[in-house]
């Protein structure tokens, strides 16, 4: 059960993610969370770093897709200009939106990785459906209100993971 909260890779932020890591794992799609993964939750538009990251994925034949539990107007506003498919109100950690993405793109689970900042939504959802799961440290510590409750539970899950020696908060993985 606890292992459903354990990412396959834990990194400091999206800029540290190596394309070679994804390629070596046979990944052809990266499903990205937005809030506190690509930008702080209250930043409306992608910045240069995000544009470069998305371009880099595309250049390497990895399809970037945005999925977010946030509302349609936020996600649409953010995605505009990036030229990527996006799925708002995703209800992570439920499987429904991950399934929709796999179905829409007719892509095999083993070719898909996810990137997100929350154990209770991004990691749990991704592990439940069986995708390669990458956790990034949240970009900022401020959160929208409903996330604050998740963060309290998350703190407890981190403690359990640390106690088992599975992961240490702030100690990031090598990408091999
Ligand atoms: Mg997030």
Short mmCIF file of C-alpha atoms and ligand atoms in Angstrom, two decimals:
data_model
loop_
_atom_site.label_atom_id
_atom_site.label_comp_id
_atom_site.label_asym_id
_atom_site.label_seq_id
_atom_site.Cartn_x
_atom_site.Cartn_y
_atom_site.Cartn_z
CA UNK A 1 0.00 0.00 0.00
CA UNK A 2 2.72 2.46 1.05
CA UNK A 3 4.55 1.69 -2.19
CA UNK A 4 1.69 3.31 -4.11
CA UNK A 5 3.08 6.60 -2.81
CA UNK A 6 6.65 5.83 -3.78
CA UNK A 7 7.80 7.48 -7.02
CA UNK A 8 10.16 5.74 -9.42
CA UNK A 9 12.27 8.87 -9.53
CA UNK A 10 12.48 11.83 -7.17
CA UNK A 11 13.99 15.05 -8.51
CA UNK A 12 14.42 18.64 -7.34
CA UNK A 13 12.50 20.20 -10.21
CA UNK A 14 11.42 19.60 -13.80
CA UNK A 15 14.55 21.30 -15.15
CA UNK A 16 16.63 18.49 -13.66
CA UNK A 17 14.78 15.79 -15.57
CA UNK A 18 17.08 14.29 -18.18
CA UNK A 19 15.69 13.41 -21.59
CA UNK A 20 18.12 10.48 -21.68
CA UNK A 21 16.53 9.04 -18.56
CA UNK A 22 13.15 9.02 -20.31
CA UNK A 23 14.58 7.64 -23.55
CA UNK A 24 16.42 4.85 -21.77
CA UNK A 25 13.12 3.80 -20.23
CA UNK A 26 11.40 3.80 -23.62
CA UNK A 27 9.17 6.74 -22.72
CA UNK A 28 7.24 8.41 -25.54
CA UNK A 29 4.88 10.59 -23.52
CA UNK A 30 5.28 12.71 -20.39
CA UNK A 31 2.10 13.60 -18.54
CA UNK A 32 2.83 16.74 -16.53
CA UNK A 33 1.07 18.34 -13.63
CA UNK A 34 1.01 22.15 -13.77
CA UNK A 35 0.59 23.72 -10.33
CA UNK A 36 3.80 23.78 -8.32
CA UNK A 37 5.37 21.35 -10.81
CA UNK A 38 5.88 23.58 -13.87
CA UNK A 39 5.00 26.92 -12.29
CA UNK A 40 3.80 28.17 -8.89
CA UNK A 41 0.06 27.55 -8.62
CA UNK A 42 -0.70 31.27 -8.83
CA UNK A 43 1.38 31.90 -11.95
CA UNK A 44 -1.00 32.03 -14.90
CA UNK A 45 1.36 31.59 -17.82
CA UNK A 46 4.33 29.37 -18.65
CA UNK A 47 7.73 31.03 -18.40
CA UNK A 48 10.79 30.58 -20.62
CA UNK A 49 11.91 27.53 -18.65
CA UNK A 50 8.61 25.77 -19.29
CA UNK A 51 8.64 26.67 -22.99
CA UNK A 52 12.17 25.28 -23.30
CA UNK A 53 11.26 22.10 -21.41
CA UNK A 54 8.19 21.41 -23.57
CA UNK A 55 10.15 22.11 -26.76
CA UNK A 56 12.93 19.81 -25.64
CA UNK A 57 10.46 16.97 -25.09
CA UNK A 58 8.87 17.47 -28.51
CA UNK A 59 12.25 17.66 -30.21
CA UNK A 60 13.06 14.27 -28.72
CA UNK A 61 9.75 12.71 -29.82
CA UNK A 62 8.29 12.65 -26.34
CA UNK A 63 4.72 13.95 -26.35
CA UNK A 64 4.05 16.41 -23.53
CA UNK A 65 0.54 16.33 -22.09
CA UNK A 66 -0.80 18.49 -19.25
CA UNK A 67 -3.19 17.04 -16.73
CA UNK A 68 -4.40 19.04 -13.77
CA UNK A 69 -7.01 18.85 -11.07
CA UNK A 70 -7.43 22.58 -11.52
CA UNK A 71 -10.31 24.13 -13.44
CA UNK A 72 -10.62 24.42 -17.21
CA UNK A 73 -9.99 28.17 -17.44
CA UNK A 74 -6.71 27.93 -15.50
CA UNK A 75 -5.42 24.97 -17.48
CA UNK A 76 -6.53 26.34 -20.84
CA UNK A 77 -4.98 29.74 -20.15
CA UNK A 78 -1.71 28.07 -19.18
CA UNK A 79 -1.64 25.64 -22.10
CA UNK A 80 -2.37 28.30 -24.70
CA UNK A 81 0.75 28.90 -26.74
CA UNK A 82 2.49 25.72 -25.60
CA UNK A 83 0.67 23.71 -28.24
CA UNK A 84 0.04 20.67 -26.07
CA UNK A 85 -2.99 18.57 -25.21
CA UNK A 86 -4.41 19.37 -21.81
CA UNK A 87 -6.88 17.76 -19.45
CA UNK A 88 -8.35 19.92 -16.67
CA UNK A 89 -10.43 18.73 -13.68
CA UNK A 90 -8.53 15.46 -13.90
CA UNK A 91 -9.64 14.09 -10.52
CA UNK A 92 -6.21 12.65 -9.75
CA UNK A 93 -5.62 10.15 -8.07
CA UNK A 94 -8.60 8.57 -9.85
CA UNK A 95 -7.69 6.63 -12.98
CA UNK A 96 -10.30 8.23 -15.23
CA UNK A 97 -8.21 10.95 -16.88
CA UNK A 98 -5.05 8.85 -17.20
CA UNK A 99 -7.21 6.24 -18.99
CA UNK A 100 -8.62 8.95 -21.25
CA UNK A 101 -5.13 10.11 -22.23
CA UNK A 102 -3.95 6.56 -22.96
CA UNK A 103 -7.07 5.99 -25.01
CA UNK A 104 -6.96 9.30 -26.89
CA UNK A 105 -3.37 8.73 -27.95
CA UNK A 106 -3.60 4.94 -28.27
CA UNK A 107 -0.36 4.65 -26.35
CA UNK A 108 0.88 1.74 -24.26
CA UNK A 109 1.27 2.27 -20.49
CA UNK A 110 4.91 1.26 -20.60
CA UNK A 111 5.65 4.23 -22.85
CA UNK A 112 4.20 6.84 -20.53
CA UNK A 113 5.74 8.68 -17.58
CA UNK A 114 4.19 11.25 -15.27
CA UNK A 115 5.68 14.24 -13.51
CA UNK A 116 4.07 15.90 -10.51
CA UNK A 117 4.68 17.40 -7.08
CA UNK A 118 2.10 15.68 -4.87
CA UNK A 119 2.15 12.20 -3.37
CA UNK A 120 -1.61 12.03 -2.83
CA UNK A 121 -2.65 12.99 -6.35
CA UNK A 122 0.18 12.78 -8.90
CA UNK A 123 2.15 9.87 -7.47
CA UNK A 124 -0.78 7.80 -6.22
CA UNK A 125 -2.77 8.25 -9.45
CA UNK A 126 0.18 7.39 -11.65
CA UNK A 127 1.18 4.34 -9.62
CA UNK A 128 -2.38 3.05 -9.48
CA UNK A 129 -2.58 2.95 -13.24
CA UNK A 130 0.98 1.70 -13.57
CA UNK A 131 2.94 4.49 -15.22
CA UNK A 132 6.56 5.48 -14.64
CA UNK A 133 6.22 8.02 -11.85
CA UNK A 134 8.42 11.06 -11.33
CA UNK A 135 8.06 13.25 -8.29
CA UNK A 136 9.43 16.78 -8.20
CA UNK A 137 9.73 18.92 -5.12
CA UNK A 138 6.95 21.55 -5.13
CA UNK A 139 8.23 24.83 -6.63
CA UNK A 140 6.79 26.91 -3.81
CA UNK A 141 5.38 26.06 -0.41
CA UNK A 142 2.19 28.10 -0.81
CA UNK A 143 -0.80 26.13 -2.07
CA UNK A 144 -4.46 26.54 -2.89
CA UNK A 145 -6.70 25.82 0.08
CA UNK A 146 -7.83 22.28 -0.66
CA UNK A 147 -4.23 21.30 -1.32
CA UNK A 148 -3.27 22.44 2.17
CA UNK A 149 -5.24 19.55 3.66
CA UNK A 150 -3.59 17.14 1.23
CA UNK A 151 -0.21 18.47 2.29
CA UNK A 152 -0.92 17.62 5.94
CA UNK A 153 -1.69 14.02 5.04
CA UNK A 154 1.24 14.05 2.64
CA UNK A 155 3.60 15.05 5.43
CA UNK A 156 2.52 11.93 7.30
CA UNK A 157 3.02 9.72 4.22
CA UNK A 158 6.53 11.18 3.74
CA UNK A 159 7.28 10.26 7.36
CA UNK A 160 6.15 6.68 6.75
CA UNK A 161 8.25 6.47 3.57
CA UNK A 162 11.25 7.85 5.42
CA UNK A 163 10.78 5.45 8.34
CA UNK A 164 10.83 2.53 5.89
CA UNK A 165 13.94 3.95 4.27
CA UNK A 166 12.22 4.22 0.87
CA UNK A 167 12.76 7.93 0.34
CA UNK A 168 14.11 10.94 2.15
CA UNK A 169 12.53 14.32 1.60
CA UNK A 170 14.99 16.60 -0.18
CA UNK A 171 17.39 13.75 -1.05
CA UNK A 172 17.03 13.37 -4.78
CA UNK A 173 17.71 10.38 -7.04
CA UNK A 174 20.42 9.95 -9.62
CA UNK A 175 19.01 9.48 -13.11
CA UNK A 176 20.40 6.31 -14.60
MG1 LIG B 1 0.74 20.16 -8.38
#
